[in-house]
PDB file of N, CA and C in Angstrom:
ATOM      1  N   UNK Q   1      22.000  -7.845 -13.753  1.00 51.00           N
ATOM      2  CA  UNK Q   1      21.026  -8.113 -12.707  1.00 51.00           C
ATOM      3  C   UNK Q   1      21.068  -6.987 -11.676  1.00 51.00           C
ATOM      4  N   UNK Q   2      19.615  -6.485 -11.102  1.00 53.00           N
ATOM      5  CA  UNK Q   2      20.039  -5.815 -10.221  1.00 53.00           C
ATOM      6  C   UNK Q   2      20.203  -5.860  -8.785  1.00 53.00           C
ATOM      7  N   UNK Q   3      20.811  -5.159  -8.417  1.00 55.00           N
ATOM      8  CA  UNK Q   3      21.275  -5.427  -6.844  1.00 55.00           C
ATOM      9  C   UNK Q   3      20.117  -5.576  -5.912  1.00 55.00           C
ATOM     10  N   UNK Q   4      20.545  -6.712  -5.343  1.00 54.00           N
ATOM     11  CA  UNK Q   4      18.825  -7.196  -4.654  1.00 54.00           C
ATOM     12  C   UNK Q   4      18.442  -6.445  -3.312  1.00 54.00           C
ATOM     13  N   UNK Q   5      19.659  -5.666  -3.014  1.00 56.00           N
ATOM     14  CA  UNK Q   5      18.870  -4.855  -1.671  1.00 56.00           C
ATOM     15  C   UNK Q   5      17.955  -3.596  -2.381  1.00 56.00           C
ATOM     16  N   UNK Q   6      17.544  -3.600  -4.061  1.00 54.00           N
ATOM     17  CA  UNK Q   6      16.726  -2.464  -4.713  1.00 54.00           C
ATOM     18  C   UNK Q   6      15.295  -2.990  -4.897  1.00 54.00           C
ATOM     19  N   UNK Q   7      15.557  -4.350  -4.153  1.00 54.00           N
ATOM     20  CA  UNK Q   7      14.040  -5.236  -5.227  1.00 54.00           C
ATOM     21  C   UNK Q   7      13.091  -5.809  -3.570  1.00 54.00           C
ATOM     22  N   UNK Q   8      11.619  -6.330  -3.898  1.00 54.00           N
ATOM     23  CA  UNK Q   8      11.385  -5.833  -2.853  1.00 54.00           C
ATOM     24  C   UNK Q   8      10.107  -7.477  -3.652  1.00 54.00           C
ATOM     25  N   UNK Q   9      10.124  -8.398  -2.430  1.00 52.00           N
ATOM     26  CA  UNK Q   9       8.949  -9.688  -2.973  1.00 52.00           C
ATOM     27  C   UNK Q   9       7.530  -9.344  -3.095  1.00 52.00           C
ATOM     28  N   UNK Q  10       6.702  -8.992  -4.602  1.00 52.00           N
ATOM     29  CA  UNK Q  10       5.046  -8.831  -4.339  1.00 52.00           C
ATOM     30  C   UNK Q  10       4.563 -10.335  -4.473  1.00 52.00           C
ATOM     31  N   UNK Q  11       3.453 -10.410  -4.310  1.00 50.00           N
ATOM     32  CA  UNK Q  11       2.382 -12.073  -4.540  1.00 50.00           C
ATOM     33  C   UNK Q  11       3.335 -12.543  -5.963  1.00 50.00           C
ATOM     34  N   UNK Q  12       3.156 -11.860  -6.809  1.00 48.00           N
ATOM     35  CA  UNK Q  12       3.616 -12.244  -8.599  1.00 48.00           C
ATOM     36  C   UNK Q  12       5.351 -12.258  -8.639  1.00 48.00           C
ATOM     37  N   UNK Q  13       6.113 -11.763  -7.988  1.00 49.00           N
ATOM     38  CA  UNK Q  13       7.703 -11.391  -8.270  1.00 49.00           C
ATOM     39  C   UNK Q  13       8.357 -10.579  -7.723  1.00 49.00           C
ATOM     40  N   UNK Q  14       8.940 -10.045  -8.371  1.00 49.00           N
ATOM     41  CA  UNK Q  14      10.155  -8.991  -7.906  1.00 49.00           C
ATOM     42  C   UNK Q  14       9.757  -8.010  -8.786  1.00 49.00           C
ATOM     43  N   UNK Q  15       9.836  -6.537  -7.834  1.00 50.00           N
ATOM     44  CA  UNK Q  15       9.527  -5.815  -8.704  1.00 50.00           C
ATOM     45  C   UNK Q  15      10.936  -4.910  -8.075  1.00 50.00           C
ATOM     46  N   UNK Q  16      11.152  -3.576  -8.818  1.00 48.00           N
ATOM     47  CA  UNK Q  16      12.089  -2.476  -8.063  1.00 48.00           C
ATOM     48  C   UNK Q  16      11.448  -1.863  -7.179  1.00 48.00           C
ATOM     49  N   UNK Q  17      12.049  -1.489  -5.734  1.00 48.00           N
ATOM     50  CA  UNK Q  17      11.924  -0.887  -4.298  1.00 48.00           C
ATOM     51  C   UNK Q  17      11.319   0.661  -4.986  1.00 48.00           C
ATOM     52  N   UNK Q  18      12.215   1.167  -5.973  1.00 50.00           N
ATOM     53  CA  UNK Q  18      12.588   2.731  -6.302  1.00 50.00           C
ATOM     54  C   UNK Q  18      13.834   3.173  -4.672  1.00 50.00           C
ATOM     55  N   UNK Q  19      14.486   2.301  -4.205  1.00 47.00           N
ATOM     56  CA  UNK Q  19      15.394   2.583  -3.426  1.00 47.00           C
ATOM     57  C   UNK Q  19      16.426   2.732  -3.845  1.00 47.00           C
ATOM     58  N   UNK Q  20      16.546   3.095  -5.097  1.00 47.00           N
ATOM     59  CA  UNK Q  20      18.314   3.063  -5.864  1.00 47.00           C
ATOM     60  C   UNK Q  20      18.360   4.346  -6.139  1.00 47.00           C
ATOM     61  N   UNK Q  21      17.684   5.213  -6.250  1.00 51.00           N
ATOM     62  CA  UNK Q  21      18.017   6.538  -6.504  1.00 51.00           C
ATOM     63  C   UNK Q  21      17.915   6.843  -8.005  1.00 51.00           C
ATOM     64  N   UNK Q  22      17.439   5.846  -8.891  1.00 54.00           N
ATOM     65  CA  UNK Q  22      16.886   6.310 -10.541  1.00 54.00           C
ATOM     66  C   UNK Q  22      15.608   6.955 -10.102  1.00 54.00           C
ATOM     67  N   UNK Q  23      15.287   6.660 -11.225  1.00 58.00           N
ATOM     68  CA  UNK Q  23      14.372   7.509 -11.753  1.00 58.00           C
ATOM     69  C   UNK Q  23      12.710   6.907 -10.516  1.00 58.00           C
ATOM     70  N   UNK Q  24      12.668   7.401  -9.590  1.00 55.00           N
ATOM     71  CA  UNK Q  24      12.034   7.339  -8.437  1.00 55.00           C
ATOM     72  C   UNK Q  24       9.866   6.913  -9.295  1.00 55.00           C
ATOM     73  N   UNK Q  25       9.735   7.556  -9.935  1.00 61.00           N
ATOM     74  CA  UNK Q  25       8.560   8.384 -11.083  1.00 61.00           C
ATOM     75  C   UNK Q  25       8.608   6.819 -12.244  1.00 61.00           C
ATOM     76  N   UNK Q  26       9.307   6.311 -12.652  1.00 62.00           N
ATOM     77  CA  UNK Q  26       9.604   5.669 -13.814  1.00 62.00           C
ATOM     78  C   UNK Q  26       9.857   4.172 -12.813  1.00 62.00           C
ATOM     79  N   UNK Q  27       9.696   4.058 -11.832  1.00 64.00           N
ATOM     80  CA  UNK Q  27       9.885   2.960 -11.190  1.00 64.00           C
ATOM     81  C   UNK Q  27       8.131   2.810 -10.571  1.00 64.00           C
ATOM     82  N   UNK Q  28       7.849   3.625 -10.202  1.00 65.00           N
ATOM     83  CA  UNK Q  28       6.658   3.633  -9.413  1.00 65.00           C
ATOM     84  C   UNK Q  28       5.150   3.354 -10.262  1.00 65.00           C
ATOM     85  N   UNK Q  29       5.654   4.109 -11.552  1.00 66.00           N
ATOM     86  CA  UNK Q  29       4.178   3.743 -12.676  1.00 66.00           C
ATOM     87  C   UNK Q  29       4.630   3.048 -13.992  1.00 66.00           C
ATOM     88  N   UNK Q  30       6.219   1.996 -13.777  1.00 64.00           N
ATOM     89  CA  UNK Q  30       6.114   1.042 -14.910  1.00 64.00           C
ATOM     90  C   UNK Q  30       5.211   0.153 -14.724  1.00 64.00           C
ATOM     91  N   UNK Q  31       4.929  -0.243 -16.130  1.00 62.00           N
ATOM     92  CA  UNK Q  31       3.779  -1.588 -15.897  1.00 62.00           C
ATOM     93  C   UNK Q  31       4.662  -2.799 -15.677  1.00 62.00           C
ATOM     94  N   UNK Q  32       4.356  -3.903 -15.203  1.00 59.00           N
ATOM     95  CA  UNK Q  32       4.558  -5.365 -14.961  1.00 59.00           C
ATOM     96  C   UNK Q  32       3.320  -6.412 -14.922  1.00 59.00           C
ATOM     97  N   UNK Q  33       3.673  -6.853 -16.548  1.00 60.00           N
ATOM     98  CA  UNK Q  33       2.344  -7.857 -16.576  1.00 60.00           C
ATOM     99  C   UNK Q  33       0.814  -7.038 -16.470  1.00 60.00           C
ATOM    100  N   UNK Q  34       1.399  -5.949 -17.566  1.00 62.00           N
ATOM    101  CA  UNK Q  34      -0.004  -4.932 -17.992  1.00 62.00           C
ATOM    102  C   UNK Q  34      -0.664  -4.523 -16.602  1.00 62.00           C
ATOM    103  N   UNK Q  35      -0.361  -4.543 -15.532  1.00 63.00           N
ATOM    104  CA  UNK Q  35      -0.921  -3.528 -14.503  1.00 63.00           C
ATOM    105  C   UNK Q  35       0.315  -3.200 -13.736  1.00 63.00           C
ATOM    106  N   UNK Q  36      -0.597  -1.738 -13.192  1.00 66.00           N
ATOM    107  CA  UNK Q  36       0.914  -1.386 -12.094  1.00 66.00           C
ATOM    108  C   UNK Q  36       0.349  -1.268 -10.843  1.00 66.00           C
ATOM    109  N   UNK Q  37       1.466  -1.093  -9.886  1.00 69.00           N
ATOM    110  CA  UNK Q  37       1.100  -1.171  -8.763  1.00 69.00           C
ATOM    111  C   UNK Q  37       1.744  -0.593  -7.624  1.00 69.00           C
ATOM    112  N   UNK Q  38       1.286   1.163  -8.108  1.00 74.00           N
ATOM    113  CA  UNK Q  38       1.692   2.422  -7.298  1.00 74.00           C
ATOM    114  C   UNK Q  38       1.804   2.162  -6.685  1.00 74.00           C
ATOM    115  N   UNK Q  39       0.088   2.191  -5.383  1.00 74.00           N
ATOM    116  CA  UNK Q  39       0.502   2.052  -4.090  1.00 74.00           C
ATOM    117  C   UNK Q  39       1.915   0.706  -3.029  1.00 74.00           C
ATOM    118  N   UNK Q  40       2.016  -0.296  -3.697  1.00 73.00           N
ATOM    119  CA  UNK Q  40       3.055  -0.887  -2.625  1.00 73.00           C
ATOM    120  C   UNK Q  40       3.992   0.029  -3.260  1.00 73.00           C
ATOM    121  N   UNK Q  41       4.037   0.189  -4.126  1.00 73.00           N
ATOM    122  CA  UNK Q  41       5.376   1.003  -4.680  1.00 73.00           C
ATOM    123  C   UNK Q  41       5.745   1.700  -4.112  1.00 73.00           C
ATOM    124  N   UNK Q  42       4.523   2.776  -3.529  1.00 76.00           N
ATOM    125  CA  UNK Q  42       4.817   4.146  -3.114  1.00 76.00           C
ATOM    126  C   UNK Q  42       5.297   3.880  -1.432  1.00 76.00           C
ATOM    127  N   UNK Q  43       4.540   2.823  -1.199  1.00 77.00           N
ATOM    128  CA  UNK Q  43       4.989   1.998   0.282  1.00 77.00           C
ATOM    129  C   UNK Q  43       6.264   2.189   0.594  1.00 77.00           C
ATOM    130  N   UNK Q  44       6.872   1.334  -0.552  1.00 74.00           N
ATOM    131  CA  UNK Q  44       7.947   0.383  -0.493  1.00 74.00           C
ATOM    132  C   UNK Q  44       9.114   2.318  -0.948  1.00 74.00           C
ATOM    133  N   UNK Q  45       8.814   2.908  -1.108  1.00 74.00           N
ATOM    134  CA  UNK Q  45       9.655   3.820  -1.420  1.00 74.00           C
ATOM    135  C   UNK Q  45       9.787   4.691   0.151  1.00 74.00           C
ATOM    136  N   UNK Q  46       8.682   4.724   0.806  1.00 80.00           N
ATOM    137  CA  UNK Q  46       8.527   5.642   1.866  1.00 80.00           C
ATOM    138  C   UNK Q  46       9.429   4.758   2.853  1.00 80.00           C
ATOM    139  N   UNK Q  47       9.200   3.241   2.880  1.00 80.00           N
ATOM    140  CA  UNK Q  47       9.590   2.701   4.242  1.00 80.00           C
ATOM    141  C   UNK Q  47      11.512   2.989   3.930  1.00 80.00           C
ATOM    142  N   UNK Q  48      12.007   3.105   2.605  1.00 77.00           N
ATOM    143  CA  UNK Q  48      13.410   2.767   1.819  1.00 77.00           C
ATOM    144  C   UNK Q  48      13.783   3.661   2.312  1.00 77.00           C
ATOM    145  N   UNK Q  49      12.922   4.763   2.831  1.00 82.00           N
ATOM    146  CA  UNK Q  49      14.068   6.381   3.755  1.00 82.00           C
ATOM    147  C   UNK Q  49      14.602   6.263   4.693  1.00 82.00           C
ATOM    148  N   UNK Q  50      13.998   5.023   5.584  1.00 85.00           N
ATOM    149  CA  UNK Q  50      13.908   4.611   7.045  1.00 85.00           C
ATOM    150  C   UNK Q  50      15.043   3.930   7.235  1.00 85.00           C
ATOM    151  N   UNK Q  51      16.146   3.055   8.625  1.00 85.00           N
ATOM    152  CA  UNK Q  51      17.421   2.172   8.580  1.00 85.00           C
ATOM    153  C   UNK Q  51      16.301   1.316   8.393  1.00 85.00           C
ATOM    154  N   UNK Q  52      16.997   0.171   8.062  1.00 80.00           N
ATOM    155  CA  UNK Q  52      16.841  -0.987   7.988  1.00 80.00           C
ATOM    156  C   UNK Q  52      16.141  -1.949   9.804  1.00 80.00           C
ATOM    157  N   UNK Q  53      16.925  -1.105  10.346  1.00 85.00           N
ATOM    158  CA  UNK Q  53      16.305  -1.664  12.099  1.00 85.00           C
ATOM    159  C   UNK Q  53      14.751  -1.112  12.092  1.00 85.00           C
ATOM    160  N   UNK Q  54      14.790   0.246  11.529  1.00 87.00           N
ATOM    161  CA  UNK Q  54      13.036   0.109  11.637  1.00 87.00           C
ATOM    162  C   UNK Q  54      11.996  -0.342  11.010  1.00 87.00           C
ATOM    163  N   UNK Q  55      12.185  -1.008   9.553  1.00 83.00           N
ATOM    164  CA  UNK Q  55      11.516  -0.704   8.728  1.00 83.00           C
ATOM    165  C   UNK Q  55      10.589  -1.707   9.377  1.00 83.00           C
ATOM    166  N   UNK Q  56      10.293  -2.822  10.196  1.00 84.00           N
ATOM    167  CA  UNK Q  56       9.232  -3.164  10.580  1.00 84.00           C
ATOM    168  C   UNK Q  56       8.191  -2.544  11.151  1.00 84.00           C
ATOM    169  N   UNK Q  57       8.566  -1.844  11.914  1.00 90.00           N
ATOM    170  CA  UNK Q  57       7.917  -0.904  12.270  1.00 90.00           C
ATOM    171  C   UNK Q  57       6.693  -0.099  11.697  1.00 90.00           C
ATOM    172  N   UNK Q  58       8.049   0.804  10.684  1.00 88.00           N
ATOM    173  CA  UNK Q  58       7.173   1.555   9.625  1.00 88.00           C
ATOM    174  C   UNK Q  58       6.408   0.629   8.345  1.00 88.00           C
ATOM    175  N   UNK Q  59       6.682  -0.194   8.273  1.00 85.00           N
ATOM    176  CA  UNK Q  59       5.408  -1.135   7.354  1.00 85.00           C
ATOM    177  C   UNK Q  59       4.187  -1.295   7.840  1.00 85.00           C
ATOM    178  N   UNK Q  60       4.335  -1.970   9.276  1.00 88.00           N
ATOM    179  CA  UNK Q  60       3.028  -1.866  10.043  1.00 88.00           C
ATOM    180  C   UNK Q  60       2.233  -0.179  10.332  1.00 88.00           C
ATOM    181  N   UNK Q  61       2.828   0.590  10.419  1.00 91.00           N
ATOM    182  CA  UNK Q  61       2.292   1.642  10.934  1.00 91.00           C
ATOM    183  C   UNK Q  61       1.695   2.130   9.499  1.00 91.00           C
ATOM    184  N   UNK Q  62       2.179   2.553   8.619  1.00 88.00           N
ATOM    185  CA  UNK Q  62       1.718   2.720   6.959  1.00 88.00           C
ATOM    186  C   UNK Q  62       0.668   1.505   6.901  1.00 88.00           C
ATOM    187  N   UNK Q  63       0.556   0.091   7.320  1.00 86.00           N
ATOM    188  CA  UNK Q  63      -0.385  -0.263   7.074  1.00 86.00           C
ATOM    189  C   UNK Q  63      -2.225  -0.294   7.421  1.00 86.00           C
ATOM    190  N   UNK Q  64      -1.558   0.465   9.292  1.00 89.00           N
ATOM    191  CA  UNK Q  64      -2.652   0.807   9.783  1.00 89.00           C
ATOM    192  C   UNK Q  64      -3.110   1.441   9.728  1.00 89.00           C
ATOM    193  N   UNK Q  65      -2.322   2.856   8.709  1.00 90.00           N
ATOM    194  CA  UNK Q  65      -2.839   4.338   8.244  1.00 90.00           C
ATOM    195  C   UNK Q  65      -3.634   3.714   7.343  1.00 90.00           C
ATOM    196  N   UNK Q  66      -3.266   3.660   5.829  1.00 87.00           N
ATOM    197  CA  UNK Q  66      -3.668   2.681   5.169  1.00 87.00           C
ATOM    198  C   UNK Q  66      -5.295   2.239   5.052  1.00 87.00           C
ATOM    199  N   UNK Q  67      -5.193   1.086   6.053  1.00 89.00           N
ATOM    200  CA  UNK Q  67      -6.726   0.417   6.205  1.00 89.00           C
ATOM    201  C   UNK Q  67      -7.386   1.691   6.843  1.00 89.00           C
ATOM    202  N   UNK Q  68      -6.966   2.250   8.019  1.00 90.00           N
ATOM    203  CA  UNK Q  68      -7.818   3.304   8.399  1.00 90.00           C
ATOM    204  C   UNK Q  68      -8.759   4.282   7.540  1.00 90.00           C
ATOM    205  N   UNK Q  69      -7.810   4.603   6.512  1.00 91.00           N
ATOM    206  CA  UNK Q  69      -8.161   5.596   5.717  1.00 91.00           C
ATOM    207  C   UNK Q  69      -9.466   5.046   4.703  1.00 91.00           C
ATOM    208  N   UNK Q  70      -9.086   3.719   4.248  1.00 89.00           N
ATOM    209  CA  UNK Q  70     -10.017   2.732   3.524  1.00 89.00           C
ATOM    210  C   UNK Q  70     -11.159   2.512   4.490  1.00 89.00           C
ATOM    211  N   UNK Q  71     -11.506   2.387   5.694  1.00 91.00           N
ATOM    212  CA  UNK Q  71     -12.664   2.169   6.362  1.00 91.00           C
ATOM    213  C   UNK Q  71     -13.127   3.873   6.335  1.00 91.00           C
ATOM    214  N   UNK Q  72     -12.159   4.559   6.316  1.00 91.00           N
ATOM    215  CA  UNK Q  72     -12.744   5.932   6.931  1.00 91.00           C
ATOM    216  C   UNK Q  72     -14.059   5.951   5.090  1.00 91.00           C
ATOM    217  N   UNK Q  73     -13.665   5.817   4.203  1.00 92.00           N
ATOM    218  CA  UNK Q  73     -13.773   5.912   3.467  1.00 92.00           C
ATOM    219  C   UNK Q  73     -15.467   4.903   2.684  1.00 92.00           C
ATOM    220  N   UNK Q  74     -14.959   3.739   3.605  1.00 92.00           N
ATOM    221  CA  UNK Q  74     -16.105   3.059   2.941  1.00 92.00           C
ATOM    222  C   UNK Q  74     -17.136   3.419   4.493  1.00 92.00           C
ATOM    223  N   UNK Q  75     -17.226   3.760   6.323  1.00 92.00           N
ATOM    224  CA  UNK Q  75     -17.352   4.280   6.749  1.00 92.00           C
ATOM    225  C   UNK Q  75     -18.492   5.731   6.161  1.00 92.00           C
ATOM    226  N   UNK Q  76     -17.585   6.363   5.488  1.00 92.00           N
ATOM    227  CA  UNK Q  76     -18.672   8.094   4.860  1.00 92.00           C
ATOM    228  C   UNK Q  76     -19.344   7.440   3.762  1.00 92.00           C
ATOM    229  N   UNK Q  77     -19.186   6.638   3.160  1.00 92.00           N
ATOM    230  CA  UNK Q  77     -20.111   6.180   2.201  1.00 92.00           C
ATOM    231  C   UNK Q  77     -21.267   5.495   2.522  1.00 92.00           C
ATOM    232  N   UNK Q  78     -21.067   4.900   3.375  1.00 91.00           N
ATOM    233  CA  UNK Q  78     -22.318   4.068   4.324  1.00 91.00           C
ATOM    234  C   UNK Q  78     -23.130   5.291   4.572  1.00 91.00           C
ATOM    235  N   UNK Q  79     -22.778   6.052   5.336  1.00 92.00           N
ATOM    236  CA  UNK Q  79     -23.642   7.173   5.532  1.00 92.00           C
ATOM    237  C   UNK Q  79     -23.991   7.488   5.128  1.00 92.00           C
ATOM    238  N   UNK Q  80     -23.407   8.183   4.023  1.00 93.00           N
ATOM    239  CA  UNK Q  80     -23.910   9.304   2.460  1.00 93.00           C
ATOM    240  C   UNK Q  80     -25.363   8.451   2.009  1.00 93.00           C
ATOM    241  N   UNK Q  81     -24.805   6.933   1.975  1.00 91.00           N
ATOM    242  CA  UNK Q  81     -26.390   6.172   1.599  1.00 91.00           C
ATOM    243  C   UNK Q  81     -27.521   5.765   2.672  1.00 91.00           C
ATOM    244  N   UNK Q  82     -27.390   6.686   3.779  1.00 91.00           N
ATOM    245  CA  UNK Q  82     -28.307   7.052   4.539  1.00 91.00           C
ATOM    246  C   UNK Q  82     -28.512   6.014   5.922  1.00 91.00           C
ATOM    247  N   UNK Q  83     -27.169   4.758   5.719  1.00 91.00           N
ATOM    248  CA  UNK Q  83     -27.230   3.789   7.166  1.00 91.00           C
ATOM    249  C   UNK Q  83     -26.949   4.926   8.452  1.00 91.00           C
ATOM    250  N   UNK Q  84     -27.549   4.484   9.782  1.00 93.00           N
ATOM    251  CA  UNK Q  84     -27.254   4.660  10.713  1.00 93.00           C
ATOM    252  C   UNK Q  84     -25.459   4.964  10.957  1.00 93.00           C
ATOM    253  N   UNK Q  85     -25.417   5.561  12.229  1.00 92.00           N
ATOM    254  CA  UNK Q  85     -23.674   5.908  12.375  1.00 92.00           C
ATOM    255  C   UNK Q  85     -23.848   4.425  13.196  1.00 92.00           C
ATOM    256  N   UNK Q  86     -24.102   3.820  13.708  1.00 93.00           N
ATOM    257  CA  UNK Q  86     -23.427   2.317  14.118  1.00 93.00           C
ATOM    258  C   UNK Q  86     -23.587   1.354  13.127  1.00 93.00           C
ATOM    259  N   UNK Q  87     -24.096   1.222  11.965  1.00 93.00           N
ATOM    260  CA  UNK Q  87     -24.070   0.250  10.627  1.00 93.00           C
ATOM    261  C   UNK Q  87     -23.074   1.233  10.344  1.00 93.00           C
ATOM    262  N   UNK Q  88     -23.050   2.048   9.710  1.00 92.00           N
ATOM    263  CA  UNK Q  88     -22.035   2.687   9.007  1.00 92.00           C
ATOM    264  C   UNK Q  88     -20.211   2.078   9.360  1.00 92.00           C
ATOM    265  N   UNK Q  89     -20.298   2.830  11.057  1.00 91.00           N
ATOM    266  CA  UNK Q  89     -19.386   2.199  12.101  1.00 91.00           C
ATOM    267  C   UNK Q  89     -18.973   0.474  11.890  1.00 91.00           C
ATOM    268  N   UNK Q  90     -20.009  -0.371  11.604  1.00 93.00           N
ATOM    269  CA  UNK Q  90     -19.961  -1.641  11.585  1.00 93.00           C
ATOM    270  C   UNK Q  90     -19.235  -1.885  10.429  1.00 93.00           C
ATOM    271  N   UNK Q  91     -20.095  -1.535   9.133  1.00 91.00           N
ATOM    272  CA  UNK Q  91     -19.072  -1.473   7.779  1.00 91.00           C
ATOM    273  C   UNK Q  91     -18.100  -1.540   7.817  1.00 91.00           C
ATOM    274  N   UNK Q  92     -17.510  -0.243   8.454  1.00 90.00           N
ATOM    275  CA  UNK Q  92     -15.953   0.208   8.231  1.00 90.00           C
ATOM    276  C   UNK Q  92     -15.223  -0.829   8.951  1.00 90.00           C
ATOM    277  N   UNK Q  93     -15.554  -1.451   9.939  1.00 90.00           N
ATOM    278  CA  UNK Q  93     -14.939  -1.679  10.803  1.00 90.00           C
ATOM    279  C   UNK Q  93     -14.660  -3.373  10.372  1.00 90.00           C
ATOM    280  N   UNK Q  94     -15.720  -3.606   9.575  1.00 91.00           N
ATOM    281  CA  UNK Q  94     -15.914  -5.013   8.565  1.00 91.00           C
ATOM    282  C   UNK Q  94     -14.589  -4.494   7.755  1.00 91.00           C
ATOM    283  N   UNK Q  95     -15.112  -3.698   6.969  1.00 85.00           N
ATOM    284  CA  UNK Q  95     -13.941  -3.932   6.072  1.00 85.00           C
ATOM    285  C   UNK Q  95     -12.247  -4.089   6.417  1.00 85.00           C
ATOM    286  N   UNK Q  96     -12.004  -2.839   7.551  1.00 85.00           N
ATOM    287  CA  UNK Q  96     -10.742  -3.279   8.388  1.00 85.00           C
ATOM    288  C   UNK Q  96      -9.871  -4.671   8.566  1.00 85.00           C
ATOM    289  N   UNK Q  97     -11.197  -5.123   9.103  1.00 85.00           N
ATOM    290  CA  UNK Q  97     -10.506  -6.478   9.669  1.00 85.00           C
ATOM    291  C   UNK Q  97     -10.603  -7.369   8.698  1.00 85.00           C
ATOM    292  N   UNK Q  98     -11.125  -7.465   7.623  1.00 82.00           N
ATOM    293  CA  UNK Q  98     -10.904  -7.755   5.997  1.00 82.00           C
ATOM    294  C   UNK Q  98      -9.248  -7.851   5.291  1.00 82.00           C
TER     295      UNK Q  98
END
């Protein structure tokens, strides 16, 4: 069994942190239950650099990058399909708080 300060709770189980120092690459794109699931992975590897006193911290802050980047994203697409910059603005800002 492995040592549970390496394993980390998703919706479905336990998956590995990649905080043990294997194979970092081979933890991050195994499958579990035929899909994988880089991004918390890649999360859950970035916050594992951090002590333990911060990692609240840095979860929230990665999460607000995160959504940001996802509104920034659905945000330029609104546009590209020709909405106004305050619909556009509205979108993104929908999806955020989503």
């Amino acid at each position: 069994m492995a040592d549970p300060s390496s394993q980390i709770w998703f919706e479905d189980g336990l998956f590995l942190s990649c905080a043990t120092g294997d194979d970092p690459a081979g933890c991050v794109f195994s499958s579990y239950a035929r899909y994988v699931s880089v991004i918390p992975r890649v999360l859950v590897a970035v916050v594992a650099i951090f002590p333990p006193a911060v990692a609240g911290t840095v979860i929230v802050t990665l999460a607000i990058l995160v959504t940001a980047v996802a509104a920034g994203f659905v945000t330029a697409s609104a546009r590209r399909l020709g909405l106004p910059i305050w619909a556009s603005a509205a979108v993104g800002l929908a999806i955020a708080l989503l």
